Amino acid sequence: MNTNPVSTDQPTPQAQPPVPKASRPAPRPDRQLTTNPELVDLPPAMSISALLTLLIGTALGAFAAVMVLPTWLPGLSASLLGSEPKAYWYLSRSSAVAAYGLLWLSMVFGLLMTNRMARLWPGGPGAFDLHQHTSLLGLAFAIFHALILLGDRYISATLAQVLIPFGYSGYEPLWVGLGQLSLYGMAIVGLSFYIKQWIGRTMWRVIHFISFAIWLLSLLHALFSGSDTAVLSGLYWASGGSVLFLTIYRILVAFQPTKPRPARNSAPNDLSAASS
């Protein structure tokens, strides 16, 4: 009788070597609803002297149109000072449309920067420059839009009524007051480019978030106090829809959960495991 134990030799499974730490993917930083840090530190696209020249020239031009033109150009008296003057109203409406369009472009370029779509066009720094230029030019046209109304006899507003929010009690005072608030908001956001080194990034971002409220106030002002709302309804729908789309897209991109990437050197060794 063979008493030798039966040989049960079987291949011993070999433990896989641990994946070195160097080959593991680094964790992604948390996404935040803020402007790209590399763009926040860019200097203002327009110098402070150029900005002051633009704003002061706009204000002086509006006052000159109200006080000087009727004297220098008496042929325009029927339109400027007649029983039914229209020149000042046309100037006010055209500058209002220009200010609204520039504010819209400023919102678009700002949102393109925050959701990184500006990498496709026109590039991050280019979008930053366009964002600031359209914002400041929109502010200049908004100032002209407000001051040129001093020459309109139908409005019959004083300088104090033009400058003080809700100080005017004539034509659509509520919606005019919202437009006045949006004007001051545009000034705060536009000037924040020049003081961000003193107020810090956090406060600068908070001020820029006010742009959404300014945009809404400007849209309400244009819809309910503008005499050409029916003609410009396509512009309002297109601008409002584009800003809403870019805002929703920005929120979805910011809070989308990140997916872990597989390590390059830790591919599954299915073939070797099957052969063993």
PDB file of C-alpha atoms in Angstrom:
ATOM      1  CA  MET A   1       0.000   0.000   0.000  1.00  0.00           C
ATOM      2  CA  ASN A   2       1.385   3.330  -1.016  1.00  0.00           C
ATOM      3  CA  THR A   3       1.276   5.615   1.956  1.00  0.00           C
ATOM      4  CA  ASN A   4       2.963   8.535   0.243  1.00  0.00           C
ATOM      5  CA  PRO A   5       0.769  11.618   0.341  1.00  0.00           C
ATOM      6  CA  VAL A   6      -0.834  12.554  -2.920  1.00  0.00           C
ATOM      7  CA  SER A   7       0.938  15.423  -4.573  1.00  0.00           C
ATOM      8  CA  THR A   8      -1.305  18.431  -4.735  1.00  0.00           C
ATOM      9  CA  ASP A   9       1.144  20.871  -6.155  1.00  0.00           C
ATOM     10  CA  GLN A  10      -0.713  23.845  -7.694  1.00  0.00           C
ATOM     11  CA  PRO A  11       0.620  27.116  -9.039  1.00  0.00           C
ATOM     12  CA  THR A  12       0.682  29.725  -6.354  1.00  0.00           C
ATOM     13  CA  PRO A  13      -1.025  32.951  -7.477  1.00  0.00           C
ATOM     14  CA  GLN A  14       1.365  35.837  -7.548  1.00  0.00           C
ATOM     15  CA  ALA A  15       0.327  39.092  -6.021  1.00  0.00           C
ATOM     16  CA  GLN A  16       0.249  42.047  -8.380  1.00  0.00           C
ATOM     17  CA  PRO A  17       2.769  44.738  -7.502  1.00  0.00           C
ATOM     18  CA  PRO A  18       1.199  47.872  -6.098  1.00  0.00           C
ATOM     19  CA  VAL A  19       0.753  50.775  -8.441  1.00  0.00           C
ATOM     20  CA  PRO A  20       3.367  53.393  -7.695  1.00  0.00           C
ATOM     21  CA  LYS A  21       2.022  56.635  -6.347  1.00  0.00           C
ATOM     22  CA  ALA A  22       3.691  58.643  -9.085  1.00  0.00           C
ATOM     23  CA  SER A  23       1.494  57.032 -11.759  1.00  0.00           C
ATOM     24  CA  ARG A  24      -1.779  57.817 -10.031  1.00  0.00           C
ATOM     25  CA  PRO A  25      -3.709  60.774 -11.497  1.00  0.00           C
ATOM     26  CA  ALA A  26      -3.679  63.937  -9.473  1.00  0.00           C
ATOM     27  CA  PRO A  27      -7.068  64.984  -8.127  1.00  0.00           C
ATOM     28  CA  ARG A  28      -8.806  67.732 -10.061  1.00  0.00           C
ATOM     29  CA  PRO A  29      -9.381  71.062  -8.345  1.00  0.00           C
ATOM     30  CA  ASP A  30     -12.905  71.865  -7.350  1.00  0.00           C
ATOM     31  CA  ARG A  31     -14.846  73.837  -9.942  1.00  0.00           C
ATOM     32  CA  GLN A  32     -16.047  77.218  -8.864  1.00  0.00           C
ATOM     33  CA  LEU A  33     -18.457  79.745 -10.355  1.00  0.00           C
ATOM     34  CA  THR A  34     -15.797  82.393 -10.781  1.00  0.00           C
ATOM     35  CA  THR A  35     -13.818  84.088 -13.517  1.00  0.00           C
ATOM     36  CA  ASN A  36     -10.626  82.410 -14.687  1.00  0.00           C
ATOM     37  CA  PRO A  37      -7.853  83.414 -12.271  1.00  0.00           C
ATOM     38  CA  GLU A  38      -5.400  84.105 -15.102  1.00  0.00           C
ATOM     39  CA  LEU A  39      -7.798  86.735 -16.499  1.00  0.00           C
ATOM     40  CA  VAL A  40      -8.572  88.436 -13.193  1.00  0.00           C
ATOM     41  CA  ASP A  41      -4.994  89.665 -12.888  1.00  0.00           C
ATOM     42  CA  LEU A  42      -4.891  91.262 -16.344  1.00  0.00           C
ATOM     43  CA  PRO A  43      -4.510  95.066 -16.335  1.00  0.00           C
ATOM     44  CA  PRO A  44      -7.429  97.224 -17.494  1.00  0.00           C
ATOM     45  CA  ALA A  45      -7.832  97.218 -21.256  1.00  0.00           C
ATOM     46  CA  MET A  46      -8.528 100.973 -21.283  1.00  0.00           C
ATOM     47  CA  SER A  47      -6.355 103.422 -19.381  1.00  0.00           C
ATOM     48  CA  ILE A  48      -7.965 105.561 -16.715  1.00  0.00           C
ATOM     49  CA  SER A  49      -7.104 108.723 -18.657  1.00  0.00           C
ATOM     50  CA  ALA A  50      -8.825 107.377 -21.759  1.00  0.00           C
ATOM     51  CA  LEU A  51     -11.866 106.424 -19.681  1.00  0.00           C
ATOM     52  CA  LEU A  52     -12.132 109.881 -18.101  1.00  0.00           C
ATOM     53  CA  THR A  53     -11.769 111.493 -21.520  1.00  0.00           C
ATOM     54  CA  LEU A  54     -14.544 109.272 -22.867  1.00  0.00           C
ATOM     55  CA  LEU A  55     -16.990 109.933 -20.030  1.00  0.00           C
ATOM     56  CA  ILE A  56     -16.311 113.660 -19.714  1.00  0.00           C
ATOM     57  CA  GLY A  57     -16.520 114.103 -23.470  1.00  0.00           C
ATOM     58  CA  THR A  58     -19.829 112.244 -23.520  1.00  0.00           C
ATOM     59  CA  ALA A  59     -21.313 114.439 -20.796  1.00  0.00           C
ATOM     60  CA  LEU A  60     -20.076 117.646 -22.395  1.00  0.00           C
ATOM     61  CA  GLY A  61     -21.375 116.523 -25.775  1.00  0.00           C
ATOM     62  CA  ALA A  62     -24.824 115.909 -24.340  1.00  0.00           C
ATOM     63  CA  PHE A  63     -24.914 119.310 -22.641  1.00  0.00           C
ATOM     64  CA  ALA A  64     -23.680 120.972 -25.837  1.00  0.00           C
ATOM     65  CA  ALA A  65     -26.461 119.311 -27.799  1.00  0.00           C
ATOM     66  CA  VAL A  66     -29.023 120.601 -25.325  1.00  0.00           C
ATOM     67  CA  MET A  67     -27.757 124.163 -24.838  1.00  0.00           C
ATOM     68  CA  VAL A  68     -25.525 125.108 -27.768  1.00  0.00           C
ATOM     69  CA  LEU A  69     -26.984 123.466 -30.865  1.00  0.00           C
ATOM     70  CA  PRO A  70     -30.226 125.497 -30.881  1.00  0.00           C
ATOM     71  CA  THR A  71     -28.119 128.682 -30.947  1.00  0.00           C
ATOM     72  CA  TRP A  72     -25.464 127.560 -33.402  1.00  0.00           C
ATOM     73  CA  LEU A  73     -27.862 125.820 -35.778  1.00  0.00           C
ATOM     74  CA  PRO A  74     -31.052 127.892 -35.906  1.00  0.00           C
ATOM     75  CA  GLY A  75     -32.295 125.817 -38.823  1.00  0.00           C
ATOM     76  CA  LEU A  76     -32.913 122.964 -36.396  1.00  0.00           C
ATOM     77  CA  SER A  77     -35.121 125.071 -34.145  1.00  0.00           C
ATOM     78  CA  ALA A  78     -38.301 123.506 -35.481  1.00  0.00           C
ATOM     79  CA  SER A  79     -37.055 120.066 -34.547  1.00  0.00           C
ATOM     80  CA  LEU A  80     -35.187 121.011 -31.387  1.00  0.00           C
ATOM     81  CA  LEU A  81     -37.437 123.656 -29.868  1.00  0.00           C
ATOM     82  CA  GLY A  82     -40.687 123.489 -31.835  1.00  0.00           C
ATOM     83  CA  SER A  83     -44.110 122.465 -30.574  1.00  0.00           C
ATOM     84  CA  GLU A  84     -43.304 118.797 -31.293  1.00  0.00           C
ATOM     85  CA  PRO A  85     -39.520 118.450 -31.005  1.00  0.00           C
ATOM     86  CA  LYS A  86     -38.174 115.081 -32.146  1.00  0.00           C
ATOM     87  CA  ALA A  87     -34.409 115.434 -32.486  1.00  0.00           C
ATOM     88  CA  TYR A  88     -33.663 114.947 -28.786  1.00  0.00           C
ATOM     89  CA  TRP A  89     -36.015 111.975 -28.594  1.00  0.00           C
ATOM     90  CA  TYR A  90     -34.317 110.338 -31.596  1.00  0.00           C
ATOM     91  CA  LEU A  91     -30.895 110.959 -30.082  1.00  0.00           C
ATOM     92  CA  SER A  92     -32.032 109.500 -26.787  1.00  0.00           C
ATOM     93  CA  ARG A  93     -33.574 106.401 -28.341  1.00  0.00           C
ATOM     94  CA  SER A  94     -30.611 105.687 -30.640  1.00  0.00           C
ATOM     95  CA  SER A  95     -28.110 106.057 -27.790  1.00  0.00           C
ATOM     96  CA  ALA A  96     -30.302 103.842 -25.611  1.00  0.00           C
ATOM     97  CA  VAL A  97     -30.275 101.056 -28.208  1.00  0.00           C
ATOM     98  CA  ALA A  98     -26.494 101.392 -28.558  1.00  0.00           C
ATOM     99  CA  ALA A  99     -26.035 101.238 -24.770  1.00  0.00           C
ATOM    100  CA  TYR A 100     -28.270  98.182 -24.505  1.00  0.00           C
ATOM    101  CA  GLY A 101     -26.447  96.396 -27.325  1.00  0.00           C
ATOM    102  CA  LEU A 102     -23.050  97.091 -25.761  1.00  0.00           C
ATOM    103  CA  LEU A 103     -24.253  95.897 -22.356  1.00  0.00           C
ATOM    104  CA  TRP A 104     -25.487  92.710 -24.022  1.00  0.00           C
ATOM    105  CA  LEU A 105     -22.095  92.128 -25.655  1.00  0.00           C
ATOM    106  CA  SER A 106     -20.372  92.789 -22.347  1.00  0.00           C
ATOM    107  CA  MET A 107     -22.495  90.113 -20.682  1.00  0.00           C
ATOM    108  CA  VAL A 108     -21.805  87.657 -23.513  1.00  0.00           C
ATOM    109  CA  PHE A 109     -18.030  88.115 -23.416  1.00  0.00           C
ATOM    110  CA  GLY A 110     -18.027  87.919 -19.618  1.00  0.00           C
ATOM    111  CA  LEU A 111     -19.915  84.622 -19.674  1.00  0.00           C
ATOM    112  CA  LEU A 112     -17.659  83.270 -22.422  1.00  0.00           C
ATOM    113  CA  MET A 113     -14.687  83.891 -20.140  1.00  0.00           C
ATOM    114  CA  THR A 114     -16.174  82.151 -17.124  1.00  0.00           C
ATOM    115  CA  ASN A 115     -17.241  78.997 -18.968  1.00  0.00           C
ATOM    116  CA  ARG A 116     -13.975  78.889 -20.958  1.00  0.00           C
ATOM    117  CA  MET A 117     -15.778  78.993 -24.317  1.00  0.00           C
ATOM    118  CA  ALA A 118     -13.611  82.001 -25.126  1.00  0.00           C
ATOM    119  CA  ARG A 119     -10.764  79.573 -25.841  1.00  0.00           C
ATOM    120  CA  LEU A 120     -12.458  78.820 -29.158  1.00  0.00           C
ATOM    121  CA  TRP A 121     -12.939  82.520 -29.989  1.00  0.00           C
ATOM    122  CA  PRO A 122     -11.583  85.159 -29.453  1.00  0.00           C
ATOM    123  CA  GLY A 123      -9.220  83.827 -26.782  1.00  0.00           C
ATOM    124  CA  GLY A 124      -9.150  84.582 -23.061  1.00  0.00           C
ATOM    125  CA  PRO A 125      -7.288  87.932 -23.111  1.00  0.00           C
ATOM    126  CA  GLY A 126      -9.206  89.028 -26.210  1.00  0.00           C
ATOM    127  CA  ALA A 127     -12.534  88.259 -24.557  1.00  0.00           C
ATOM    128  CA  PHE A 128     -11.419  90.165 -21.450  1.00  0.00           C
ATOM    129  CA  ASP A 129     -10.535  93.255 -23.501  1.00  0.00           C
ATOM    130  CA  LEU A 130     -13.807  93.103 -25.430  1.00  0.00           C
ATOM    131  CA  HIS A 131     -15.742  92.574 -22.198  1.00  0.00           C
ATOM    132  CA  GLN A 132     -14.254  95.693 -20.634  1.00  0.00           C
ATOM    133  CA  HIS A 133     -14.432  97.897 -23.728  1.00  0.00           C
ATOM    134  CA  THR A 134     -18.079  97.071 -24.416  1.00  0.00           C
ATOM    135  CA  SER A 135     -18.906  97.657 -20.751  1.00  0.00           C
ATOM    136  CA  LEU A 136     -17.306 101.115 -20.670  1.00  0.00           C
ATOM    137  CA  LEU A 137     -18.632 102.163 -24.074  1.00  0.00           C
ATOM    138  CA  GLY A 138     -22.096 101.053 -22.973  1.00  0.00           C
ATOM    139  CA  LEU A 139     -21.726 103.242 -19.885  1.00  0.00           C
ATOM    140  CA  ALA A 140     -20.816 106.242 -22.069  1.00  0.00           C
ATOM    141  CA  PHE A 141     -23.854 105.748 -24.324  1.00  0.00           C
ATOM    142  CA  ALA A 142     -26.096 105.294 -21.269  1.00  0.00           C
ATOM    143  CA  ILE A 143     -24.885 108.616 -19.828  1.00  0.00           C
ATOM    144  CA  PHE A 144     -25.565 110.344 -23.141  1.00  0.00           C
ATOM    145  CA  HIS A 145     -29.000 108.690 -23.289  1.00  0.00           C
ATOM    146  CA  ALA A 146     -29.910 110.114 -19.876  1.00  0.00           C
ATOM    147  CA  LEU A 147     -28.498 113.629 -20.283  1.00  0.00           C
ATOM    148  CA  ILE A 148     -29.836 114.267 -23.794  1.00  0.00           C
ATOM    149  CA  LEU A 149     -33.374 113.950 -22.405  1.00  0.00           C
ATOM    150  CA  LEU A 150     -32.879 117.343 -20.747  1.00  0.00           C
ATOM    151  CA  GLY A 151     -33.617 118.906 -24.128  1.00  0.00           C
ATOM    152  CA  ASP A 152     -36.836 116.965 -24.699  1.00  0.00           C
ATOM    153  CA  ARG A 153     -39.825 119.158 -23.864  1.00  0.00           C
ATOM    154  CA  TYR A 154     -42.191 116.193 -23.768  1.00  0.00           C
ATOM    155  CA  ILE A 155     -40.179 114.610 -20.954  1.00  0.00           C
ATOM    156  CA  SER A 156     -39.536 117.980 -19.260  1.00  0.00           C
ATOM    157  CA  ALA A 157     -37.073 116.512 -16.767  1.00  0.00           C
ATOM    158  CA  THR A 158     -34.634 118.501 -14.683  1.00  0.00           C
ATOM    159  CA  LEU A 159     -31.018 117.500 -14.068  1.00  0.00           C
ATOM    160  CA  ALA A 160     -31.892 116.328 -10.557  1.00  0.00           C
ATOM    161  CA  GLN A 161     -34.728 114.178 -11.878  1.00  0.00           C
ATOM    162  CA  VAL A 162     -32.389 112.619 -14.420  1.00  0.00           C
ATOM    163  CA  LEU A 163     -29.662 111.855 -11.891  1.00  0.00           C
ATOM    164  CA  ILE A 164     -31.714 110.795  -8.841  1.00  0.00           C
ATOM    165  CA  PRO A 165     -33.268 107.314  -9.165  1.00  0.00           C
ATOM    166  CA  PHE A 166     -37.077 107.422  -9.092  1.00  0.00           C
ATOM    167  CA  GLY A 167     -36.938 111.215  -8.870  1.00  0.00           C
ATOM    168  CA  TYR A 168     -38.870 111.627 -12.111  1.00  0.00           C
ATOM    169  CA  SER A 169     -42.666 111.491 -11.824  1.00  0.00           C
ATOM    170  CA  GLY A 170     -43.711 111.933 -15.456  1.00  0.00           C
ATOM    171  CA  TYR A 171     -43.509 109.251 -18.138  1.00  0.00           C
ATOM    172  CA  GLU A 172     -43.321 105.676 -16.707  1.00  0.00           C
ATOM    173  CA  PRO A 173     -41.567 106.673 -13.454  1.00  0.00           C
ATOM    174  CA  LEU A 174     -41.094 103.095 -12.196  1.00  0.00           C
ATOM    175  CA  TRP A 175     -39.392 101.764 -15.315  1.00  0.00           C
ATOM    176  CA  VAL A 176     -37.398 104.975 -15.755  1.00  0.00           C
ATOM    177  CA  GLY A 177     -36.198 104.595 -12.161  1.00  0.00           C
ATOM    178  CA  LEU A 178     -35.050 101.039 -12.857  1.00  0.00           C
ATOM    179  CA  GLY A 179     -33.085 102.345 -15.808  1.00  0.00           C
ATOM    180  CA  GLN A 180     -31.432 104.927 -13.571  1.00  0.00           C
ATOM    181  CA  LEU A 181     -30.412 102.179 -11.144  1.00  0.00           C
ATOM    182  CA  SER A 182     -28.935 100.158 -13.986  1.00  0.00           C
ATOM    183  CA  LEU A 183     -26.923 103.217 -15.076  1.00  0.00           C
ATOM    184  CA  TYR A 184     -25.293 103.526 -11.648  1.00  0.00           C
ATOM    185  CA  GLY A 185     -24.746  99.781 -11.566  1.00  0.00           C
ATOM    186  CA  MET A 186     -22.956  99.931 -14.910  1.00  0.00           C
ATOM    187  CA  ALA A 187     -20.736 102.680 -13.503  1.00  0.00           C
ATOM    188  CA  ILE A 188     -19.842 100.588 -10.435  1.00  0.00           C
ATOM    189  CA  VAL A 189     -19.009  97.494 -12.478  1.00  0.00           C
ATOM    190  CA  GLY A 190     -17.055  99.446 -15.084  1.00  0.00           C
ATOM    191  CA  LEU A 191     -14.965 101.334 -12.529  1.00  0.00           C
ATOM    192  CA  SER A 192     -14.248  98.133 -10.585  1.00  0.00           C
ATOM    193  CA  PHE A 193     -11.663  97.212 -13.240  1.00  0.00           C
ATOM    194  CA  TYR A 194      -9.467 100.030 -11.935  1.00  0.00           C
ATOM    195  CA  ILE A 195      -9.727  99.351  -8.190  1.00  0.00           C
ATOM    196  CA  LYS A 196      -9.581  95.546  -8.048  1.00  0.00           C
ATOM    197  CA  GLN A 197      -6.021  95.658  -6.723  1.00  0.00           C
ATOM    198  CA  TRP A 198      -7.326  97.447  -3.627  1.00  0.00           C
ATOM    199  CA  ILE A 199     -10.642  95.628  -3.112  1.00  0.00           C
ATOM    200  CA  GLY A 200      -9.310  92.127  -3.814  1.00  0.00           C
ATOM    201  CA  ARG A 201     -10.493  89.320  -6.060  1.00  0.00           C
ATOM    202  CA  THR A 202     -13.434  88.249  -3.911  1.00  0.00           C
ATOM    203  CA  MET A 203     -15.050  91.673  -3.767  1.00  0.00           C
ATOM    204  CA  TRP A 204     -14.319  92.228  -7.459  1.00  0.00           C
ATOM    205  CA  ARG A 205     -16.166  89.018  -8.332  1.00  0.00           C
ATOM    206  CA  VAL A 206     -19.088  89.957  -6.090  1.00  0.00           C
ATOM    207  CA  ILE A 207     -19.370  93.299  -7.871  1.00  0.00           C
ATOM    208  CA  HIS A 208     -19.339  91.537 -11.235  1.00  0.00           C
ATOM    209  CA  PHE A 209     -22.127  89.213 -10.159  1.00  0.00           C
ATOM    210  CA  ILE A 210     -24.231  92.390  -9.873  1.00  0.00           C
ATOM    211  CA  SER A 211     -24.038  92.524 -13.671  1.00  0.00           C
ATOM    212  CA  PHE A 212     -26.881  90.019 -13.854  1.00  0.00           C
ATOM    213  CA  ALA A 213     -29.156  92.348 -11.871  1.00  0.00           C
ATOM    214  CA  ILE A 214     -28.032  95.301 -14.002  1.00  0.00           C
ATOM    215  CA  TRP A 215     -28.824  93.341 -17.147  1.00  0.00           C
ATOM    216  CA  LEU A 216     -32.307  92.493 -15.878  1.00  0.00           C
ATOM    217  CA  LEU A 217     -33.016  96.101 -14.870  1.00  0.00           C
ATOM    218  CA  SER A 218     -31.868  97.354 -18.278  1.00  0.00           C
ATOM    219  CA  LEU A 219     -34.048  94.824 -20.060  1.00  0.00           C
ATOM    220  CA  LEU A 220     -37.117  95.802 -18.007  1.00  0.00           C
ATOM    221  CA  HIS A 221     -36.369  99.480 -18.581  1.00  0.00           C
ATOM    222  CA  ALA A 222     -36.128  98.927 -22.342  1.00  0.00           C
ATOM    223  CA  LEU A 223     -39.265  96.796 -22.537  1.00  0.00           C
ATOM    224  CA  PHE A 224     -41.621  98.959 -20.509  1.00  0.00           C
ATOM    225  CA  SER A 225     -40.361 102.507 -20.998  1.00  0.00           C
ATOM    226  CA  GLY A 226     -39.146 102.340 -24.585  1.00  0.00           C
ATOM    227  CA  SER A 227     -41.443 103.644 -27.298  1.00  0.00           C
ATOM    228  CA  ASP A 228     -40.002 101.242 -29.878  1.00  0.00           C
ATOM    229  CA  THR A 229     -40.404  97.955 -28.018  1.00  0.00           C
ATOM    230  CA  ALA A 230     -42.430  96.388 -30.828  1.00  0.00           C
ATOM    231  CA  VAL A 231     -39.765  97.258 -33.402  1.00  0.00           C
ATOM    232  CA  LEU A 232     -36.913  95.942 -31.249  1.00  0.00           C
ATOM    233  CA  SER A 233     -38.676  92.855 -29.900  1.00  0.00           C
ATOM    234  CA  GLY A 234     -36.379  90.596 -31.948  1.00  0.00           C
ATOM    235  CA  LEU A 235     -33.311  92.189 -30.358  1.00  0.00           C
ATOM    236  CA  TYR A 236     -34.730  91.731 -26.871  1.00  0.00           C
ATOM    237  CA  TRP A 237     -35.619  88.086 -27.486  1.00  0.00           C
ATOM    238  CA  ALA A 238     -32.220  87.295 -28.996  1.00  0.00           C
ATOM    239  CA  SER A 239     -30.239  89.086 -26.302  1.00  0.00           C
ATOM    240  CA  GLY A 240     -32.287  87.740 -23.420  1.00  0.00           C
ATOM    241  CA  GLY A 241     -32.223  84.193 -24.781  1.00  0.00           C
ATOM    242  CA  SER A 242     -28.466  84.201 -25.381  1.00  0.00           C
ATOM    243  CA  VAL A 243     -27.655  85.529 -21.911  1.00  0.00           C
ATOM    244  CA  LEU A 244     -29.999  82.985 -20.321  1.00  0.00           C
ATOM    245  CA  PHE A 245     -28.469  80.127 -22.329  1.00  0.00           C
ATOM    246  CA  LEU A 246     -24.883  81.084 -21.468  1.00  0.00           C
ATOM    247  CA  THR A 247     -25.781  81.521 -17.799  1.00  0.00           C
ATOM    248  CA  ILE A 248     -27.425  78.093 -17.544  1.00  0.00           C
ATOM    249  CA  TYR A 249     -24.525  76.510 -19.416  1.00  0.00           C
ATOM    250  CA  ARG A 250     -22.071  78.178 -17.030  1.00  0.00           C
ATOM    251  CA  ILE A 251     -23.904  76.818 -13.993  1.00  0.00           C
ATOM    252  CA  LEU A 252     -24.087  73.302 -15.430  1.00  0.00           C
ATOM    253  CA  VAL A 253     -20.391  73.280 -16.278  1.00  0.00           C
ATOM    254  CA  ALA A 254     -19.427  74.634 -12.868  1.00  0.00           C
ATOM    255  CA  PHE A 255     -21.303  72.025 -10.844  1.00  0.00           C
ATOM    256  CA  GLN A 256     -20.889  69.018 -13.125  1.00  0.00           C
ATOM    257  CA  PRO A 257     -19.365  66.121 -11.124  1.00  0.00           C
ATOM    258  CA  THR A 258     -15.860  65.247 -12.158  1.00  0.00           C
ATOM    259  CA  LYS A 259     -15.104  61.753 -13.486  1.00  0.00           C
ATOM    260  CA  PRO A 260     -11.919  60.075 -12.249  1.00  0.00           C
ATOM    261  CA  ARG A 261      -9.418  59.350 -14.976  1.00  0.00           C
ATOM    262  CA  PRO A 262      -7.849  55.844 -15.130  1.00  0.00           C
ATOM    263  CA  ALA A 263      -4.146  55.675 -14.411  1.00  0.00           C
ATOM    264  CA  ARG A 264      -2.002  55.312 -17.505  1.00  0.00           C
ATOM    265  CA  ASN A 265       0.256  52.605 -16.009  1.00  0.00           C
ATOM    266  CA  SER A 266      -2.493  50.629 -14.286  1.00  0.00           C
ATOM    267  CA  ALA A 267      -4.340  49.099 -17.246  1.00  0.00           C
ATOM    268  CA  PRO A 268      -6.260  45.911 -16.408  1.00  0.00           C
ATOM    269  CA  ASN A 269      -4.102  42.807 -16.862  1.00  0.00           C
ATOM    270  CA  ASP A 270      -6.948  40.562 -18.036  1.00  0.00           C
ATOM    271  CA  LEU A 271      -4.896  38.562 -20.532  1.00  0.00           C
ATOM    272  CA  SER A 272      -2.172  37.667 -18.054  1.00  0.00           C
ATOM    273  CA  ALA A 273      -4.744  36.702 -15.429  1.00  0.00           C
ATOM    274  CA  ALA A 274      -6.571  34.453 -17.893  1.00  0.00           C
ATOM    275  CA  SER A 275      -3.380  32.717 -19.026  1.00  0.00           C
ATOM    276  CA  SER A 276      -2.395  31.910 -15.464  1.00  0.00           C
TER     277      SER A 276
END
